[in-house]
Tab-separated table of C-alpha atoms in Angstrom:
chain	number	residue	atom	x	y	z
A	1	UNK	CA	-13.136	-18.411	0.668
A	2	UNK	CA	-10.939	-15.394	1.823
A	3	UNK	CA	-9.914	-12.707	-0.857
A	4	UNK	CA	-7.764	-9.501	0.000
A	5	UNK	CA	-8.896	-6.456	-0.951
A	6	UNK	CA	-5.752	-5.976	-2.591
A	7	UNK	CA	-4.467	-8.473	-5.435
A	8	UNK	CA	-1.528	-7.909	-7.587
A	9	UNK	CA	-1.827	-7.462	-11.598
A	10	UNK	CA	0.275	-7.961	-13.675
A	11	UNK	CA	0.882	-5.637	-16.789
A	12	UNK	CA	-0.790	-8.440	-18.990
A	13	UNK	CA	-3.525	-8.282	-16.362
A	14	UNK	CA	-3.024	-11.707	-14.901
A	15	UNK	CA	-4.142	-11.159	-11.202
A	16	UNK	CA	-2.303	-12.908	-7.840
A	17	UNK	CA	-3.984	-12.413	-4.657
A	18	UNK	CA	-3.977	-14.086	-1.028
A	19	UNK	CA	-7.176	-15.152	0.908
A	20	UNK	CA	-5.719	-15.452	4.676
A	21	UNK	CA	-6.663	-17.812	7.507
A	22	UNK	CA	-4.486	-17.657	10.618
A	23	UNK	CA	-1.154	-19.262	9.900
A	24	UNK	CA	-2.473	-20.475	6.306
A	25	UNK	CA	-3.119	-18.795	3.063
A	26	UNK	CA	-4.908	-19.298	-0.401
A	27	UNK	CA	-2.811	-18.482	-3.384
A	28	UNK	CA	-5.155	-17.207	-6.545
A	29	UNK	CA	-4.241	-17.133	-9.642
A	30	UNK	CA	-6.494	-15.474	-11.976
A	31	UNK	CA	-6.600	-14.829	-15.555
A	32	UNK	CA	-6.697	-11.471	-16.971
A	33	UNK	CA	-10.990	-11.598	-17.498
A	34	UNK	CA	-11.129	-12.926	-14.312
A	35	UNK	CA	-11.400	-16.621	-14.902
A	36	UNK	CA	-9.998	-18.835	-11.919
A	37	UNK	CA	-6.858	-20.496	-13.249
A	38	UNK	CA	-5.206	-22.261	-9.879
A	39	UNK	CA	-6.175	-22.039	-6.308
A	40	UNK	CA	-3.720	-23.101	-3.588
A	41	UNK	CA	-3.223	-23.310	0.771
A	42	UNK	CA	0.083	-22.914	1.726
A	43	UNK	CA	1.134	-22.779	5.132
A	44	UNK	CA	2.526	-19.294	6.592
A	45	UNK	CA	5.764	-19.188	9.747
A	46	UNK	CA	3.057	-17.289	11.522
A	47	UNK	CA	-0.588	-16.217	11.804
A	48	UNK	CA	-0.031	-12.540	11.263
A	49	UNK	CA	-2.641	-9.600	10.476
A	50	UNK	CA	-2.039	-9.028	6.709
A	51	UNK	CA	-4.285	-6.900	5.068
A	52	UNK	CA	-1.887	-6.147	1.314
A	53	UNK	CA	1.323	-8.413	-0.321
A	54	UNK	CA	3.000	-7.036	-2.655
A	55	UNK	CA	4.529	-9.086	-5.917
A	56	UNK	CA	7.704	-8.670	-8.377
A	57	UNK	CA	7.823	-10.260	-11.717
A	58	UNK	CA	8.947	-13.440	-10.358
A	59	UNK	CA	7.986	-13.843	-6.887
A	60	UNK	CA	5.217	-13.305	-4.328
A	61	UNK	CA	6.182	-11.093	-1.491
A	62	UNK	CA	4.268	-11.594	2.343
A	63	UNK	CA	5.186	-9.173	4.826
A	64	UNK	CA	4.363	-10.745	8.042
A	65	UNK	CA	4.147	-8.471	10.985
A	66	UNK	CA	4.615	-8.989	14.686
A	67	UNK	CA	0.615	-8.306	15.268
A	68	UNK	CA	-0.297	-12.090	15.743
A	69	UNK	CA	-3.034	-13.403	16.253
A	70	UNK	CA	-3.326	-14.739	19.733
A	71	UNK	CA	-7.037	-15.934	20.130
A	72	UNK	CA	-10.943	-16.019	18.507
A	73	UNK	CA	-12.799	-13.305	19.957
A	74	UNK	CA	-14.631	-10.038	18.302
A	75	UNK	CA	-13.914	-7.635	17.521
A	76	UNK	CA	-10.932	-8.722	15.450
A	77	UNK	CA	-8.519	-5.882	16.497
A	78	UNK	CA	-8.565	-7.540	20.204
A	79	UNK	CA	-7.610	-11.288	18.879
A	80	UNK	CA	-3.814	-10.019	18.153
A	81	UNK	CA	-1.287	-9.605	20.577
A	82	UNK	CA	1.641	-6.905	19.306
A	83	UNK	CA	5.116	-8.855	19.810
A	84	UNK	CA	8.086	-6.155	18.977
A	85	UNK	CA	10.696	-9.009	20.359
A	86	UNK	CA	9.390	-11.374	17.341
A	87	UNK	CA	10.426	-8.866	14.448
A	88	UNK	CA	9.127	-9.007	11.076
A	89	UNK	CA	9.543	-11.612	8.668
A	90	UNK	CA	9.359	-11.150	4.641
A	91	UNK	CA	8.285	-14.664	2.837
A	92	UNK	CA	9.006	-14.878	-0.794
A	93	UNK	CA	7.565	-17.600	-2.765
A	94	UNK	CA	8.616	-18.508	-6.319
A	95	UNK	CA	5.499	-17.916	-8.795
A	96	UNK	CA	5.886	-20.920	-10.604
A	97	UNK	CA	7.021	-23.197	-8.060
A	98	UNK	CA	4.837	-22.327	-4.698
A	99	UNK	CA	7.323	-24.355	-2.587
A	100	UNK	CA	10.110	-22.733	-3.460
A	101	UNK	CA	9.996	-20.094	-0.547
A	102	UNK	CA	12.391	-17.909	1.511
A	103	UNK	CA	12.016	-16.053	4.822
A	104	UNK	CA	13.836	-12.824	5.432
A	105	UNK	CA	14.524	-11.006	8.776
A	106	UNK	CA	13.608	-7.311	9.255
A	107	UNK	CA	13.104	-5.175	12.320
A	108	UNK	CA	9.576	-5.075	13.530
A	109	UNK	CA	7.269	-2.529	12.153
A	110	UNK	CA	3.578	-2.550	11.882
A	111	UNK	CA	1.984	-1.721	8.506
A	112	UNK	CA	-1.940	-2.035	6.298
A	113	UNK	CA	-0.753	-0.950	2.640
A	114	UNK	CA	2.356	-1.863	0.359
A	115	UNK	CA	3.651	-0.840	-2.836
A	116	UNK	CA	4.398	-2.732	-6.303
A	117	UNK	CA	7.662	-5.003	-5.678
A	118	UNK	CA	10.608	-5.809	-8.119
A	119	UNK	CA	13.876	-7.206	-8.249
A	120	UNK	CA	17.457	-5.911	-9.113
A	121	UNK	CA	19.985	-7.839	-11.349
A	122	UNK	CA	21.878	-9.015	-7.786
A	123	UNK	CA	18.952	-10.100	-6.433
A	124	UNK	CA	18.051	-7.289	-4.133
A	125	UNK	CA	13.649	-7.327	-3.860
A	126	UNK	CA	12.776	-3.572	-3.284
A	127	UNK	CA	9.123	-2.425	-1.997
A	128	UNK	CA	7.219	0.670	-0.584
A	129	UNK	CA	5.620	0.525	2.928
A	130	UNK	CA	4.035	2.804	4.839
A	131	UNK	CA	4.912	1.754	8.368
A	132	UNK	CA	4.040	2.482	12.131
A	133	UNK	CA	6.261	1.878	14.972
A	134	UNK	CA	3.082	-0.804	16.194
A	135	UNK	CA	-0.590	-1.307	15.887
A	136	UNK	CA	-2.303	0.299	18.511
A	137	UNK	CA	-4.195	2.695	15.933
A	138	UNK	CA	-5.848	-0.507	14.462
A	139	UNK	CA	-6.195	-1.609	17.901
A	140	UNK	CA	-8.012	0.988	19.044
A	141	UNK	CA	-7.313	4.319	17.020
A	142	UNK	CA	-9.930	3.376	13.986
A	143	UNK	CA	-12.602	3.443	16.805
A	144	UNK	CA	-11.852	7.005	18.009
A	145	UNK	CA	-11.389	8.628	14.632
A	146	UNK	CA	-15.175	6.770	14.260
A	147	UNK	CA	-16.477	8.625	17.477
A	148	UNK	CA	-14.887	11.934	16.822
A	149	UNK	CA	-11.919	11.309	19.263
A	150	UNK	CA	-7.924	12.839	18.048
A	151	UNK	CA	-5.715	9.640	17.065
A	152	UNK	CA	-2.865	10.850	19.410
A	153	UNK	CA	-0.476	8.743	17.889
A	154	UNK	CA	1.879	9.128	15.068
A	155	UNK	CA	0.605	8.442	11.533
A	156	UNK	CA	2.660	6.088	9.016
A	157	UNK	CA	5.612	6.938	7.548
A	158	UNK	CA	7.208	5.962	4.154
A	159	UNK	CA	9.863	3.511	4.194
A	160	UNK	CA	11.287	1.284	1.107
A	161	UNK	CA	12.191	-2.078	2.394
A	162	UNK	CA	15.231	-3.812	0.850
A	163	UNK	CA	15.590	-7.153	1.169
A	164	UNK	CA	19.268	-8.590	0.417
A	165	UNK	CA	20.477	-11.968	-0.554
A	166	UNK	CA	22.113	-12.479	2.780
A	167	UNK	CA	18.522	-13.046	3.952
A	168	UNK	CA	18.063	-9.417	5.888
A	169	UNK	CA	15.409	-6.550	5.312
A	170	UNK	CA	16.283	-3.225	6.171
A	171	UNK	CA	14.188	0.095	5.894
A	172	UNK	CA	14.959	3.108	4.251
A	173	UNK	CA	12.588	5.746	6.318
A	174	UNK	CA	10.988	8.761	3.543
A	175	UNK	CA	10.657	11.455	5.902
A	176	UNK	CA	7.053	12.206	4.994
A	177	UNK	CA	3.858	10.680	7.054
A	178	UNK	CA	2.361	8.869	4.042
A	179	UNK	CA	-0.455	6.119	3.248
A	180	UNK	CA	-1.972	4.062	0.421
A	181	UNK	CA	1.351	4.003	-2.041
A	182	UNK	CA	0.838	3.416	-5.563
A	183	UNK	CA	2.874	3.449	-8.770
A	184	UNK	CA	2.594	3.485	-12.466
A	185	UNK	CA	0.353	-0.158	-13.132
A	186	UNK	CA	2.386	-0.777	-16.161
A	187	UNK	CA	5.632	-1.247	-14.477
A	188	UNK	CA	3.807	-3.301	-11.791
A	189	UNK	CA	6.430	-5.839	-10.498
A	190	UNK	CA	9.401	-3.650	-12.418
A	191	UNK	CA	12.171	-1.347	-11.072
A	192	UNK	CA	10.381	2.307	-10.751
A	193	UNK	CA	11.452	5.545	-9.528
A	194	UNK	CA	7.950	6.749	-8.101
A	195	UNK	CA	5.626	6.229	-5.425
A	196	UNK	CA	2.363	8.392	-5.306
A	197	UNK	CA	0.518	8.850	-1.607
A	198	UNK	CA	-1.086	11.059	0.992
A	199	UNK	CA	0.204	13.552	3.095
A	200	UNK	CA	-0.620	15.515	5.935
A	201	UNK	CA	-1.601	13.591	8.708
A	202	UNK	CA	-0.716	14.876	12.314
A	203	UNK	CA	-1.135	12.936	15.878
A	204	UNK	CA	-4.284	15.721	16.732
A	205	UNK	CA	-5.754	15.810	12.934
A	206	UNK	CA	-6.422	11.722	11.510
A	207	UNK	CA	-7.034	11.721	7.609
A	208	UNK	CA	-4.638	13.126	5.084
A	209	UNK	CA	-4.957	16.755	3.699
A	210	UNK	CA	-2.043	16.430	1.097
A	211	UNK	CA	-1.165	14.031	-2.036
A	212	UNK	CA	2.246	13.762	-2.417
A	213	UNK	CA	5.349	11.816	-5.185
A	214	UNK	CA	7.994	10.710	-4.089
A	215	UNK	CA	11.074	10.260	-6.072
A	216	UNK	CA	13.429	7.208	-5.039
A	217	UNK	CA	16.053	8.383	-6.394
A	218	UNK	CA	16.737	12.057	-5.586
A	219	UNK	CA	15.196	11.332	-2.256
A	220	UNK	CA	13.027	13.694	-2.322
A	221	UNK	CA	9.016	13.947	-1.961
A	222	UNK	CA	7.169	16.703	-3.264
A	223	UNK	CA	3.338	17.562	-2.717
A	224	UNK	CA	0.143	19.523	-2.653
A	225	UNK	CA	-1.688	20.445	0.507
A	226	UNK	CA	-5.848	21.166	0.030
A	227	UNK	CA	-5.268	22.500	3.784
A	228	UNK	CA	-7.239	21.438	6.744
A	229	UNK	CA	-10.758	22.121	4.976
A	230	UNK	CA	-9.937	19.155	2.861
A	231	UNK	CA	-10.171	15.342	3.523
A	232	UNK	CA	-7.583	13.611	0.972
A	233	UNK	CA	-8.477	10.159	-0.537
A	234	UNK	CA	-5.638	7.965	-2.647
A	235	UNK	CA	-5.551	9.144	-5.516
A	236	UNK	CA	-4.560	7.511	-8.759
A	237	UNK	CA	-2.225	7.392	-11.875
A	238	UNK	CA	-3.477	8.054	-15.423
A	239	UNK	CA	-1.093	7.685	-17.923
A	240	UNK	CA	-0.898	10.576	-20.381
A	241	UNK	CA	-1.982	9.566	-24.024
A	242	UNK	CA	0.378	8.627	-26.138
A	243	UNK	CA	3.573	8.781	-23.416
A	244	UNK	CA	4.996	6.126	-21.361
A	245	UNK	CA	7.007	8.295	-18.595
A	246	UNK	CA	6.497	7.108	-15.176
A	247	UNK	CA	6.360	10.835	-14.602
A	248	UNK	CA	3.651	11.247	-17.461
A	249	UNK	CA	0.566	10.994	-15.986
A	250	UNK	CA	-1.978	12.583	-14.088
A	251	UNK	CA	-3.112	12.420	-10.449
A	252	UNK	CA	-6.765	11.744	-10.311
A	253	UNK	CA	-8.923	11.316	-7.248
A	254	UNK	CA	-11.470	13.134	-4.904
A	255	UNK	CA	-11.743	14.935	-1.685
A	256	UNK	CA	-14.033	16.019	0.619
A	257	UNK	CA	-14.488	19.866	0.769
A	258	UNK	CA	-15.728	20.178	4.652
A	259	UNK	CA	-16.567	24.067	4.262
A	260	UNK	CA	-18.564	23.790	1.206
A	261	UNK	CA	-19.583	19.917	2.445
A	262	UNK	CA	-19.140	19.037	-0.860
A	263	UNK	CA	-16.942	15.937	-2.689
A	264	UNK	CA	-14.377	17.653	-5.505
A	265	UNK	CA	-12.506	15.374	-7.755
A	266	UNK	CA	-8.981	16.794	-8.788
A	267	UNK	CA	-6.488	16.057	-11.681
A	268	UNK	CA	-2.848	17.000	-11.044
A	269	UNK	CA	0.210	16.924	-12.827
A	270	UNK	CA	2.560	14.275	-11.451
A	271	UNK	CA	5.125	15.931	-12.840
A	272	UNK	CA	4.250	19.369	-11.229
A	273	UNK	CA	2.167	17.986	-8.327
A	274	UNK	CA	3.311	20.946	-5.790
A	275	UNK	CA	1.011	23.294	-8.340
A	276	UNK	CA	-1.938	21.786	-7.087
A	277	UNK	CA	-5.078	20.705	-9.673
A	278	UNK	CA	-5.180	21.544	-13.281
A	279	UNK	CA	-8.983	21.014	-13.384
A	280	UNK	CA	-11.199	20.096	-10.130
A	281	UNK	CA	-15.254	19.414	-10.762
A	282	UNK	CA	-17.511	19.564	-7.691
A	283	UNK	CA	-20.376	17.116	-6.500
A	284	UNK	CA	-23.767	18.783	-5.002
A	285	UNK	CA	-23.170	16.313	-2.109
A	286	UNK	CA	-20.587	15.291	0.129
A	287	UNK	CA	-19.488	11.638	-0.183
A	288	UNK	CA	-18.063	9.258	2.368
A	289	UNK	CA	-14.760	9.785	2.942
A	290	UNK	CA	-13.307	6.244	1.075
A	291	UNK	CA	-9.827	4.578	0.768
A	292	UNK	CA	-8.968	3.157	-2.747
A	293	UNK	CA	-9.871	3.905	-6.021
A	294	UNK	CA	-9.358	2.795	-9.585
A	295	UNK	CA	-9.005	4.007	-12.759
A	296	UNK	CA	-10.589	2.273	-15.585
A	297	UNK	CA	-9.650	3.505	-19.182
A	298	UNK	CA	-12.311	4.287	-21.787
């Protein structure tokens, strides 16, 4: 059965996560350890790529592109047909009641990664995306990065997507050419001010060179560039000891060092990100560049 590489947990550690099928989905449900505790299809308004969802306390949230899938052929990228006119829809399902569902409207955008969700006392659902104006990099830019060939189109930009109670979604554009958002896990599903990311792509130069916070609420993101000798991957955030500041935390993740062709893994200060790593330990090897990562506390 399908499982996306990216569920939802909770700050009890329950886990939600789709496994997606055309215009269908399984809804897991998963207890903290991991045991299975309900399973579910539901039906979807349309068979759209989705690689992420994002959740809020209360409610599942499916962002459901205009890249549709069209017909069963390989590779996948060439089953989808990009349809701008079609727009994107937002469905929000009830946790507790999986029929209880609502479909916003939005303005079509094409996206892989979301951030946490939540919702505001009027009933406003608030999320991180990082967004392109369509798919054609997944279409065919993923192949030329893999053969050495400049993307040539424009990387993905943050956006925070509000969704109001008269049943619209609107985008609030960043500024900054950002992937793989994150937050602070213990306010998964809960209002934040935060979103951690990479930086520095350009059209001629795929693959991030910068991490970056941005901060909601001055509108403002601030960063660290390794320059163009580095390869960036997500990086993640630790939670200072003993503190429970969103801002409290470090940074942590690796990068690849192409003049030394070494892997370095860095620890920042979120709250002082622009001075760049407080302590960086280097590898003897260079490994693959990856996507995601994980901290585990010990």
């Amino acid at each position: 059965m399908p499982f996306l590489a990216h569920p939802r947990i909770e700050p009890d550690g329950r886990i939600w996560n789709l496994g997606v099928n055309g215009n269908q989905a399984v809804v897991w449900r998963l207890a903290a350890d991991g045991a299975l505790e309900d399973a579910r299809v539901i039906p979807l308004p349309r068979a759209s790529y989705i690689h992420d969802f994002t959740a809020t306390a209360r409610h599942l949230v499916i962002v459901l592109q205009p890249w549709v899938h069209a017909r069963n052929v390989m590779p996948v990228s060439t089953a989808y047909d990009w349809l701008p006119d079609q727009g994107t829809q937002v469905l929000v399902i009830d946790k507790d009641d999986l029929d209880a569902r609502r479909v916003f409207e939005a303005p079509a955008f094409g996206f892989f990664h979301l951030g946490d969700a939540w919702e505001e006392g009027d009933g406003i659902i608030r999320f991180d995306v990082c967004t392109h104006a369509d798919m054609d990099f997944a279409a065919h830019g993923a192949q030329d990065i893999l053969n050495g060939v400049p993307l040539g189109a424009a990387p993905a930009r943050l956006a925070m997507m509000t969704l109001s109670p008269d049943g619209q979604g609107r985008l609030e554009h960043a500024g900054a050419a950002a992937e793989f958002p994150r937050g602070d896990a213990r306010r998964a599903g809960q209002r934040r001010r935060y979103s951690l990311h990479t930086l520095g792509e350009e059209p001629d130069r795929p693959l991030a060179t910068a991490v970056g916070v941005t901060d909601w609420d001055q509108g403002r993101t601030h960063g660290y560039d390794f320059g163009a000798g580095h390869v960036v991957d997500e990086m993640v955030h630790v939670p200072k000891p003993g503190l429970s500041g969103e801002a409290d935390a470090w940074l942590v993740g690796p990068t690849i060092n192409l003049r030394e062709g070494v892997t370095e893994l860095h620890v920042l200060d979120m709250a002082r990100v622009e001075d760049g790593p407080v302590c960086t330990w280097r590898a003897d090897v260079a490994m693959p560049a990856a996507f995601h990562g994980n901290w585990v506390a010990t």
